[in-house]
mmCIF file of N, CA and C in Angstrom:
data_model
loop_
_atom_site.group_PDB
_atom_site.id
_atom_site.type_symbol
_atom_site.label_atom_id
_atom_site.label_comp_id
_atom_site.label_asym_id
_atom_site.label_seq_id
_atom_site.Cartn_x
_atom_site.Cartn_y
_atom_site.Cartn_z
ATOM 1 N N MET A 160 3.699 -3.434 -5.602
ATOM 2 C CA MET A 160 2.814 -2.323 -5.720
ATOM 3 C C MET A 160 2.510 -2.030 -4.056
ATOM 4 N N LYS A 161 2.022 -0.733 -4.328
ATOM 5 C CA LYS A 161 1.373 -0.561 -2.600
ATOM 6 C C LYS A 161 0.300 0.381 -2.685
ATOM 7 N N GLU A 162 -0.741 -0.034 -1.861
ATOM 8 C CA GLU A 162 -1.937 0.295 -1.702
ATOM 9 C C GLU A 162 -2.265 1.274 -0.763
ATOM 10 N N LEU A 163 -2.594 2.586 -0.818
ATOM 11 C CA LEU A 163 -2.881 3.536 0.700
ATOM 12 C C LEU A 163 -4.511 4.030 0.541
ATOM 13 N N LYS A 164 -5.232 3.520 1.224
ATOM 14 C CA LYS A 164 -6.630 3.614 1.325
ATOM 15 C C LYS A 164 -6.794 4.188 2.150
ATOM 16 N N ASN A 165 -7.977 5.058 2.327
ATOM 17 C CA ASN A 165 -8.847 5.576 3.139
ATOM 18 C C ASN A 165 -8.387 6.910 3.432
ATOM 19 N N ARG A 166 -7.294 7.245 2.540
ATOM 20 C CA ARG A 166 -6.734 8.867 2.778
ATOM 21 C C ARG A 166 -6.555 9.688 1.550
ATOM 22 N N ILE A 167 -6.799 11.071 1.882
ATOM 23 C CA ILE A 167 -6.742 11.995 0.485
ATOM 24 C C ILE A 167 -5.265 12.554 0.821
ATOM 25 N N PHE A 168 -4.629 12.420 -0.305
ATOM 26 C CA PHE A 168 -3.217 12.860 -0.362
ATOM 27 C C PHE A 168 -3.133 13.930 -1.338
ATOM 28 N N LYS A 169 -2.397 15.184 -1.163
ATOM 29 C CA LYS A 169 -2.331 16.537 -1.752
ATOM 30 C C LYS A 169 -0.991 16.749 -2.144
ATOM 31 N N ILE A 170 -0.584 17.389 -3.193
ATOM 32 C CA ILE A 170 0.872 17.774 -3.262
ATOM 33 C C ILE A 170 1.051 18.992 -2.326
ATOM 34 N N TRP A 171 2.130 18.512 -1.351
ATOM 35 C CA TRP A 171 2.637 19.233 -0.100
ATOM 36 C C TRP A 171 3.888 19.786 -0.524
ATOM 37 N N ALA A 172 4.561 19.101 -1.195
ATOM 38 C CA ALA A 172 5.996 20.148 -1.239
ATOM 39 C C ALA A 172 6.515 19.727 -2.353
ATOM 40 N N TYR A 173 7.332 20.468 -3.427
ATOM 41 C CA TYR A 173 7.917 19.934 -4.462
ATOM 42 C C TYR A 173 9.326 21.432 -4.629
ATOM 43 N N THR A 174 10.095 20.683 -4.768
ATOM 44 C CA THR A 174 11.176 21.963 -5.325
ATOM 45 C C THR A 174 12.088 21.214 -6.395
ATOM 46 N N SER A 175 12.395 21.766 -7.407
ATOM 47 C CA SER A 175 13.312 21.344 -8.640
ATOM 48 C C SER A 175 14.753 21.403 -8.230
ATOM 49 N N SER A 176 15.063 22.480 -7.510
ATOM 50 C CA SER A 176 16.693 22.585 -7.102
ATOM 51 C C SER A 176 17.128 21.094 -6.490
ATOM 52 N N HIS A 177 16.150 20.406 -5.328
ATOM 53 C CA HIS A 177 16.936 19.255 -5.102
ATOM 54 C C HIS A 177 16.084 18.089 -6.071
ATOM 55 N N SER A 178 14.614 18.044 -6.482
ATOM 56 C CA SER A 178 14.233 17.205 -7.135
ATOM 57 C C SER A 178 13.324 16.319 -6.394
ATOM 58 N N ILE A 179 12.565 16.889 -5.138
ATOM 59 C CA ILE A 179 11.791 16.152 -4.175
ATOM 60 C C ILE A 179 10.556 16.467 -4.402
ATOM 61 N N LEU A 180 9.574 15.404 -4.277
ATOM 62 C CA LEU A 180 8.180 15.807 -4.351
ATOM 63 C C LEU A 180 7.596 14.876 -3.012
ATOM 64 N N ILE A 181 6.979 15.509 -2.777
ATOM 65 C CA ILE A 181 6.131 15.081 -1.120
ATOM 66 C C ILE A 181 4.634 15.139 -1.667
ATOM 67 N N LEU A 182 4.117 14.012 -1.521
ATOM 68 C CA LEU A 182 2.286 13.786 -1.499
ATOM 69 C C LEU A 182 2.240 13.429 -0.057
ATOM 70 N N ARG A 183 1.279 14.431 1.071
ATOM 71 C CA ARG A 183 1.212 14.239 1.645
ATOM 72 C C ARG A 183 -0.437 13.700 2.425
ATOM 73 N N SER A 184 -0.787 12.827 3.259
ATOM 74 C CA SER A 184 -2.136 13.088 3.675
ATOM 75 C C SER A 184 -1.865 13.257 5.289
ATOM 76 N N PRO A 185 -2.480 14.453 5.272
ATOM 77 C CA PRO A 185 -2.344 15.170 6.507
ATOM 78 C C PRO A 185 -3.178 14.453 7.916
ATOM 79 N N LEU A 186 -2.824 14.662 9.182
ATOM 80 C CA LEU A 186 -3.164 14.062 9.950
ATOM 81 C C LEU A 186 -4.018 14.973 10.457
ATOM 82 N N LYS A 187 -5.369 14.358 11.429
ATOM 83 C CA LYS A 187 -6.286 14.640 11.662
ATOM 84 C C LYS A 187 -6.531 14.955 13.525
ATOM 85 N N TYR A 188 -6.916 15.735 13.773
ATOM 86 C CA TYR A 188 -7.318 15.757 15.411
ATOM 87 C C TYR A 188 -8.921 15.552 15.910
ATOM 88 N N PRO A 189 -8.915 14.986 17.115
ATOM 89 C CA PRO A 189 -9.773 14.463 17.304
ATOM 90 C C PRO A 189 -11.186 14.962 17.036
ATOM 91 N N ASP A 190 -11.263 15.878 17.147
ATOM 92 C CA ASP A 190 -12.337 17.364 17.165
ATOM 93 C C ASP A 190 -12.312 17.306 15.493
ATOM 94 N N GLN A 191 -11.777 17.134 15.136
ATOM 95 C CA GLN A 191 -11.960 17.437 13.452
ATOM 96 C C GLN A 191 -12.945 16.026 12.479
ATOM 97 N N GLU A 192 -13.946 16.935 11.617
ATOM 98 C CA GLU A 192 -14.703 15.397 10.851
ATOM 99 C C GLU A 192 -13.626 14.681 9.945
ATOM 100 N N GLY A 193 -14.283 13.383 9.982
ATOM 101 C CA GLY A 193 -13.508 12.383 9.640
ATOM 102 C C GLY A 193 -12.175 12.047 10.350
ATOM 103 N N TYR A 194 -12.456 12.080 11.997
ATOM 104 C CA TYR A 194 -11.302 11.685 12.423
ATOM 105 C C TYR A 194 -11.726 10.382 12.711
ATOM 106 N N ASN A 195 -10.115 9.308 12.653
ATOM 107 C CA ASN A 195 -10.506 8.107 12.848
ATOM 108 C C ASN A 195 -8.920 7.604 13.319
ATOM 109 N N GLU A 196 -8.652 6.543 13.842
ATOM 110 C CA GLU A 196 -7.224 6.222 14.413
ATOM 111 C C GLU A 196 -6.118 6.155 13.348
ATOM 112 N N SER A 197 -7.162 5.676 11.902
ATOM 113 C CA SER A 197 -5.828 6.052 11.482
ATOM 114 C C SER A 197 -5.042 7.082 10.829
ATOM 115 N N TYR A 198 -6.258 8.265 11.270
ATOM 116 C CA TYR A 198 -5.422 9.945 10.851
ATOM 117 C C TYR A 198 -4.694 10.066 12.283
ATOM 118 N N ILE A 199 -4.102 9.370 13.047
ATOM 119 C CA ILE A 199 -2.821 10.117 14.237
ATOM 120 C C ILE A 199 -1.562 10.246 13.553
ATOM 121 N N HIS A 200 -1.550 10.146 12.598
ATOM 122 C CA HIS A 200 -0.109 10.445 12.009
ATOM 123 C C HIS A 200 -0.127 10.718 10.297
ATOM 124 N N ASN A 201 0.678 11.859 9.804
ATOM 125 C CA ASN A 201 0.727 12.165 8.509
ATOM 126 C C ASN A 201 0.895 10.704 7.646
ATOM 127 N N LEU A 202 0.815 10.616 6.574
ATOM 128 C CA LEU A 202 1.373 10.030 5.678
ATOM 129 C C LEU A 202 2.262 10.446 4.120
ATOM 130 N N ASP A 203 3.468 10.725 4.555
ATOM 131 C CA ASP A 203 4.110 11.151 3.197
ATOM 132 C C ASP A 203 4.549 10.130 2.054
ATOM 133 N N ILE A 204 4.554 10.427 0.744
ATOM 134 C CA ILE A 204 4.892 9.747 -0.210
ATOM 135 C C ILE A 204 6.019 10.826 -0.685
ATOM 136 N N GLU A 205 7.257 10.563 -0.491
ATOM 137 C CA GLU A 205 8.513 11.155 -0.687
ATOM 138 C C GLU A 205 8.817 10.914 -2.098
ATOM 139 N N PHE A 206 9.033 11.497 -3.046
ATOM 140 C CA PHE A 206 9.391 11.083 -4.364
ATOM 141 C C PHE A 206 10.811 11.506 -4.454
ATOM 142 N N SER A 207 12.278 11.238 -4.626
ATOM 143 C CA SER A 207 13.194 11.661 -4.773
ATOM 144 C C SER A 207 13.792 11.518 -6.321
ATOM 145 N N ALA A 208 14.648 12.542 -6.654
ATOM 146 C CA ALA A 208 15.431 12.962 -8.128
ATOM 147 C C ALA A 208 14.136 12.814 -9.000
ATOM 148 N N VAL A 209 13.308 13.160 -9.262
ATOM 149 C CA VAL A 209 12.191 13.463 -9.726
ATOM 150 C C VAL A 209 12.109 13.739 -11.323
ATOM 151 N N ALA A 210 12.134 13.325 -12.255
ATOM 152 C CA ALA A 210 12.392 13.940 -13.410
ATOM 153 C C ALA A 210 11.097 14.259 -14.482
ATOM 154 N N TYR A 211 10.328 13.734 -14.176
ATOM 155 C CA TYR A 211 9.104 13.467 -14.533
ATOM 156 C C TYR A 211 7.964 13.948 -13.599
ATOM 157 N N LEU A 212 6.760 14.658 -13.840
ATOM 158 C CA LEU A 212 5.679 14.662 -12.963
ATOM 159 C C LEU A 212 4.378 14.820 -13.653
ATOM 160 N N ASP A 213 3.186 13.816 -13.907
ATOM 161 C CA ASP A 213 1.988 14.118 -14.058
ATOM 162 C C ASP A 213 0.977 13.553 -13.411
ATOM 163 N N ILE A 214 0.909 14.390 -12.180
ATOM 164 C CA ILE A 214 -0.132 13.955 -11.032
ATOM 165 C C ILE A 214 -1.497 14.899 -11.269
ATOM 166 N N PRO A 215 -2.566 14.958 -10.709
ATOM 167 C CA PRO A 215 -3.094 16.015 -10.092
ATOM 168 C C PRO A 215 -2.744 16.386 -8.414
ATOM 169 N N ASN A 216 -3.460 17.896 -8.130
ATOM 170 C CA ASN A 216 -2.953 18.028 -7.028
ATOM 171 C C ASN A 216 -4.053 17.330 -5.906
ATOM 172 N N ILE A 217 -5.113 16.769 -6.238
ATOM 173 C CA ILE A 217 -5.575 15.942 -5.021
ATOM 174 C C ILE A 217 -5.942 14.195 -5.067
ATOM 175 N N MET A 218 -5.669 13.422 -4.733
ATOM 176 C CA MET A 218 -5.684 11.927 -5.129
ATOM 177 C C MET A 218 -6.432 11.136 -3.655
ATOM 178 N N GLU A 219 -7.437 10.249 -3.696
ATOM 179 C CA GLU A 219 -7.375 9.586 -3.020
ATOM 180 C C GLU A 219 -7.201 8.012 -3.504
ATOM 181 N N ILE A 220 -7.146 7.072 -2.660
ATOM 182 C CA ILE A 220 -6.885 5.764 -3.193
ATOM 183 C C ILE A 220 -5.980 5.287 -3.781
ATOM 184 N N ILE A 221 -4.690 5.475 -3.193
ATOM 185 C CA ILE A 221 -3.480 5.998 -4.129
ATOM 186 C C ILE A 221 -2.728 4.330 -4.211
ATOM 187 N N ILE A 222 -2.871 3.936 -5.688
ATOM 188 C CA ILE A 222 -2.041 2.712 -5.757
ATOM 189 C C ILE A 222 -0.671 2.824 -6.544
ATOM 190 N N ILE A 223 0.308 2.835 -6.411
ATOM 191 C CA ILE A 223 2.057 2.795 -6.402
ATOM 192 C C ILE A 223 2.543 1.823 -6.955
ATOM 193 N N ASN A 224 2.960 1.706 -8.351
ATOM 194 C CA ASN A 224 3.657 0.258 -9.009
ATOM 195 C C ASN A 224 4.674 0.910 -9.578
ATOM 196 N N GLU A 225 5.718 0.210 -9.416
ATOM 197 C CA GLU A 225 7.001 0.663 -10.191
ATOM 198 C C GLU A 225 6.501 -0.287 -11.846
ATOM 199 N N ILE A 226 6.867 0.483 -13.110
ATOM 200 C CA ILE A 226 6.512 -0.700 -14.002
ATOM 201 C C ILE A 226 7.817 -0.698 -14.798
ATOM 202 N N ASP A 227 8.275 -1.801 -15.132
ATOM 203 C CA ASP A 227 9.049 -2.047 -16.250
ATOM 204 C C ASP A 227 8.440 -2.548 -17.693
ATOM 205 N N SER A 228 7.351 -2.334 -17.694
ATOM 206 C CA SER A 228 7.042 -2.845 -19.468
ATOM 207 C C SER A 228 6.063 -2.161 -19.601
ATOM 208 N N ASN A 229 5.442 -1.958 -20.725
ATOM 209 C CA ASN A 229 4.584 -1.032 -21.320
ATOM 210 C C ASN A 229 4.297 0.604 -20.929
ATOM 211 N N ILE A 230 5.619 1.046 -21.026
ATOM 212 C CA ILE A 230 6.184 2.298 -20.296
ATOM 213 C C ILE A 230 5.650 3.147 -21.486
ATOM 214 N N PRO A 231 4.592 4.367 -21.240
ATOM 215 C CA PRO A 231 4.529 5.224 -21.975
ATOM 216 C C PRO A 231 5.356 6.028 -23.404
ATOM 217 N N LEU A 232 5.077 6.055 -24.143
ATOM 218 C CA LEU A 232 6.298 6.083 -25.363
ATOM 219 C C LEU A 232 6.850 7.744 -24.947
ATOM 220 N N LYS A 233 6.224 8.916 -24.307
ATOM 221 C CA LYS A 233 6.590 9.723 -23.581
ATOM 222 C C LYS A 233 7.787 9.565 -22.473
ATOM 223 N N LEU A 234 7.746 8.585 -22.020
ATOM 224 C CA LEU A 234 8.847 8.254 -20.766
ATOM 225 C C LEU A 234 9.607 7.100 -20.885
ATOM 226 N N GLN A 235 9.603 6.821 -22.216
ATOM 227 C CA GLN A 235 10.697 5.340 -22.591
ATOM 228 C C GLN A 235 11.974 6.049 -22.798
ATOM 229 N N TYR A 236 12.378 6.931 -23.197
ATOM 230 C CA TYR A 236 13.949 8.093 -23.243
ATOM 231 C C TYR A 236 14.274 7.979 -21.288
ATOM 232 N N THR A 237 13.482 8.581 -20.860
ATOM 233 C CA THR A 237 13.977 9.127 -19.385
ATOM 234 C C THR A 237 13.935 7.379 -18.773
ATOM 235 N N LYS A 238 13.830 6.530 -19.103
ATOM 236 C CA LYS A 238 13.807 5.189 -18.668
ATOM 237 C C LYS A 238 14.923 4.245 -18.961
ATOM 238 N N THR A 239 15.057 4.671 -20.276
ATOM 239 C CA THR A 239 16.165 3.587 -21.110
ATOM 240 C C THR A 239 17.133 4.268 -21.170
ATOM 241 N N LYS A 240 17.267 5.712 -21.336
ATOM 242 C CA LYS A 240 18.383 6.447 -21.764
ATOM 243 C C LYS A 240 18.943 6.973 -20.594
ATOM 244 N N LEU A 241 18.412 7.606 -19.555
ATOM 245 C CA LEU A 241 18.487 8.491 -18.491
ATOM 246 C C LEU A 241 18.416 7.746 -16.780
ATOM 247 N N GLY A 242 17.945 6.311 -16.944
ATOM 248 C CA GLY A 242 17.801 5.585 -15.764
ATOM 249 C C GLY A 242 16.877 5.754 -14.575
ATOM 250 N N TYR A 243 15.732 6.372 -15.203
ATOM 251 C CA TYR A 243 15.505 6.588 -14.050
ATOM 252 C C TYR A 243 14.079 5.443 -14.177
ATOM 253 N N LYS A 244 13.277 5.049 -12.566
ATOM 254 C CA LYS A 244 12.519 4.418 -12.218
ATOM 255 C C LYS A 244 11.186 5.059 -12.841
ATOM 256 N N ILE A 245 10.156 4.285 -13.379
ATOM 257 C CA ILE A 245 8.792 4.748 -13.988
ATOM 258 C C ILE A 245 8.095 4.185 -12.658
ATOM 259 N N PHE A 246 7.546 5.193 -12.072
ATOM 260 C CA PHE A 246 5.742 4.808 -10.998
ATOM 261 C C PHE A 246 4.601 4.821 -12.155
ATOM 262 N N GLU A 247 3.606 4.129 -11.436
ATOM 263 C CA GLU A 247 2.665 4.271 -12.289
ATOM 264 C C GLU A 247 1.784 4.985 -10.768
ATOM 265 N N ILE A 248 1.086 5.452 -11.190
ATOM 266 C CA ILE A 248 0.131 6.219 -9.698
ATOM 267 C C ILE A 248 -1.481 5.924 -10.034
ATOM 268 N N LYS A 249 -2.252 4.990 -9.483
ATOM 269 C CA LYS A 249 -3.329 5.185 -10.289
ATOM 270 C C LYS A 249 -4.174 5.532 -8.776
ATOM 271 N N SER A 250 -5.430 6.727 -9.468
ATOM 272 C CA SER A 250 -6.103 7.275 -8.451
ATOM 273 C C SER A 250 -7.892 7.255 -9.008
ATOM 274 N N ASP A 251 -8.665 7.226 -8.336
ATOM 275 C CA ASP A 251 -10.046 7.265 -8.696
ATOM 276 C C ASP A 251 -10.722 7.184 -10.221
ATOM 277 N N GLY A 252 -9.896 6.303 -10.807
ATOM 278 C CA GLY A 252 -9.988 5.068 -11.977
ATOM 279 C C GLY A 252 -9.197 6.078 -12.998
ATOM 280 N N ASN A 253 -8.048 6.823 -12.745
ATOM 281 C CA ASN A 253 -7.229 7.122 -13.762
ATOM 282 C C ASN A 253 -5.884 6.809 -13.289
ATOM 283 N N THR A 254 -5.209 7.011 -14.447
ATOM 284 C CA THR A 254 -3.576 6.305 -14.291
ATOM 285 C C THR A 254 -2.370 7.483 -14.800
ATOM 286 N N TYR A 255 -1.634 7.823 -13.392
ATOM 287 C CA TYR A 255 -0.834 9.075 -13.574
ATOM 288 C C TYR A 255 1.019 8.659 -13.732
ATOM 289 N N TYR A 256 1.634 9.304 -13.986
ATOM 290 C CA TYR A 256 3.020 8.863 -14.038
ATOM 291 C C TYR A 256 3.865 9.776 -13.420
ATOM 292 N N ILE A 257 4.918 8.764 -12.466
ATOM 293 C CA ILE A 257 5.790 10.119 -12.072
ATOM 294 C C ILE A 257 7.315 9.059 -12.421
ATOM 295 N N ALA A 258 8.218 9.998 -13.004
ATOM 296 C CA ALA A 258 9.742 9.489 -13.088
ATOM 297 C C ALA A 258 10.857 9.732 -12.195
ATOM 298 N N ALA A 259 11.066 9.041 -11.382
ATOM 299 C CA ALA A 259 12.038 9.308 -10.184
ATOM 300 C C ALA A 259 12.936 8.184 -9.947
ATOM 301 N N GLY A 260 14.034 8.619 -8.858
ATOM 302 C CA GLY A 260 15.060 7.645 -8.545
ATOM 303 C C GLY A 260 14.447 6.760 -7.553
ATOM 304 N N SER A 261 13.971 7.361 -6.565
ATOM 305 C CA SER A 261 13.374 6.298 -5.809
ATOM 306 C C SER A 261 11.534 6.967 -5.168
ATOM 307 N N TYR A 262 11.357 6.113 -4.437
ATOM 308 C CA TYR A 262 10.146 6.598 -3.318
ATOM 309 C C TYR A 262 10.103 6.278 -2.008
ATOM 310 N N ARG A 263 9.895 6.584 -0.895
ATOM 311 C CA ARG A 263 9.584 5.975 0.295
ATOM 312 C C ARG A 263 8.373 6.728 0.799
ATOM 313 N N ILE A 264 7.956 6.030 1.578
ATOM 314 C CA ILE A 264 6.703 6.346 2.262
ATOM 315 C C ILE A 264 6.563 6.044 3.781
ATOM 316 N N GLY A 265 6.438 7.627 4.523
ATOM 317 C CA GLY A 265 6.774 7.834 5.476
ATOM 318 C C GLY A 265 5.660 8.312 7.020
ATOM 319 N N LYS A 266 5.754 7.647 8.119
ATOM 320 C CA LYS A 266 4.544 8.493 9.192
ATOM 321 C C LYS A 266 5.519 9.211 10.024
ATOM 322 N N ASN A 267 4.581 10.335 10.559
ATOM 323 C CA ASN A 267 5.411 11.379 10.939
ATOM 324 C C ASN A 267 3.986 12.192 11.560
ATOM 325 N N LYS A 268 4.819 12.834 12.731
ATOM 326 C CA LYS A 268 3.550 13.728 13.266
ATOM 327 C C LYS A 268 4.151 15.515 12.897
ATOM 328 N N TRP A 269 4.671 15.852 12.158
ATOM 329 C CA TRP A 269 4.877 17.055 11.755
ATOM 330 C C TRP A 269 3.767 18.094 11.497
ATOM 331 N N ILE A 270 3.772 19.140 11.782
ATOM 332 C CA ILE A 270 2.538 19.910 12.079
ATOM 333 C C ILE A 270 2.902 20.596 10.617
ATOM 334 N N SER A 271 3.871 21.569 10.464
ATOM 335 C CA SER A 271 3.933 22.411 8.880
ATOM 336 C C SER A 271 5.178 21.689 7.848
ATOM 337 N N GLU A 272 6.025 21.376 9.171
ATOM 338 C CA GLU A 272 7.298 20.538 8.471
ATOM 339 C C GLU A 272 7.140 19.560 7.443
ATOM 340 N N ASP A 273 8.329 19.797 6.098
ATOM 341 C CA ASP A 273 8.419 18.384 6.065
ATOM 342 C C ASP A 273 9.773 18.203 4.926
ATOM 343 N N ARG A 274 10.644 17.136 4.339
ATOM 344 C CA ARG A 274 11.553 16.991 4.540
ATOM 345 C C ARG A 274 11.678 17.892 3.582
ATOM 346 N N VAL A 275 11.467 18.804 2.449
ATOM 347 C CA VAL A 275 11.955 19.438 1.488
ATOM 348 C C VAL A 275 12.431 20.661 2.345
ATOM 349 N N GLN A 276 11.514 21.065 3.548
ATOM 350 C CA GLN A 276 12.318 22.489 4.048
ATOM 351 C C GLN A 276 13.455 21.944 4.956
ATOM 352 N N ASN A 277 13.201 21.040 5.925
ATOM 353 C CA ASN A 277 14.285 20.396 6.701
ATOM 354 C C ASN A 277 14.773 18.817 5.957
ATOM 355 N N MET A 278 15.686 18.909 5.358
ATOM 356 C CA MET A 278 15.893 17.364 5.020
ATOM 357 C C MET A 278 16.806 16.896 6.612
ATOM 358 N N ASN A 279 17.187 17.567 7.321
ATOM 359 C CA ASN A 279 17.423 16.169 8.456
ATOM 360 C C ASN A 279 16.463 15.772 9.221
ATOM 361 N N LEU A 280 15.204 16.226 9.053
ATOM 362 C CA LEU A 280 13.887 15.623 9.722
ATOM 363 C C LEU A 280 14.002 14.007 9.371
ATOM 364 N N GLU A 281 13.724 12.993 10.349
ATOM 365 C CA GLU A 281 13.120 11.522 10.236
ATOM 366 C C GLU A 281 11.978 11.343 10.376
ATOM 367 N N TYR A 282 11.479 10.430 9.323
ATOM 368 C CA TYR A 282 10.252 9.539 9.480
ATOM 369 C C TYR A 282 10.075 8.478 10.761
ATOM 370 N N ASP A 283 9.157 8.746 11.180
ATOM 371 C CA ASP A 283 8.827 7.796 12.706
ATOM 372 C C ASP A 283 8.910 6.528 12.075
ATOM 373 N N GLU A 284 8.639 6.360 10.982
ATOM 374 C CA GLU A 284 8.489 5.019 10.587
ATOM 375 C C GLU A 284 8.192 5.209 9.106
ATOM 376 N N ILE A 285 9.356 4.186 8.309
ATOM 377 C CA ILE A 285 9.379 3.898 6.869
ATOM 378 C C ILE A 285 8.405 3.446 6.696
ATOM 379 N N ILE A 286 7.152 2.902 5.788
ATOM 380 C CA ILE A 286 6.196 1.419 5.572
ATOM 381 C C ILE A 286 6.301 1.101 4.207
ATOM 382 N N ALA A 287 7.114 1.933 3.640
ATOM 383 C CA ALA A 287 7.492 1.189 2.312
ATOM 384 C C ALA A 287 8.857 2.293 1.370
ATOM 385 N N THR A 288 9.457 1.547 0.882
ATOM 386 C CA THR A 288 10.346 2.147 -0.078
ATOM 387 C C THR A 288 10.449 1.154 -1.518
ATOM 388 N N SER A 289 11.089 2.027 -2.343
ATOM 389 C CA SER A 289 11.728 1.205 -3.835
ATOM 390 C C SER A 289 12.585 2.343 -4.144
#
């Protein structure tokens, strides 16, 4: 389980051709409202091999958990027959789901770039993977 607090995440990029989803909490500059040291970098949650997506555009306080039991009926085929991992996303008291091959959370200082546009980009630091 990975919990990300004090950041607002947005659907930053998605491509169906490469099945990649990026949720980003963008960095802030010192002159922006709400700036503090935790905003000196972007936080990207990058899902690869995305097969199912059920999340809102904006989320706060994200908790990501890969689940192997109590999988919603609508995702059981995706898990058992197709072999995808099922990620439960909790945010603001709601539960959402993403079926994907994996995810990783990375820090970076890219302004408008992301790994959907340029797969050669490397994160400054990977803080979680599954």
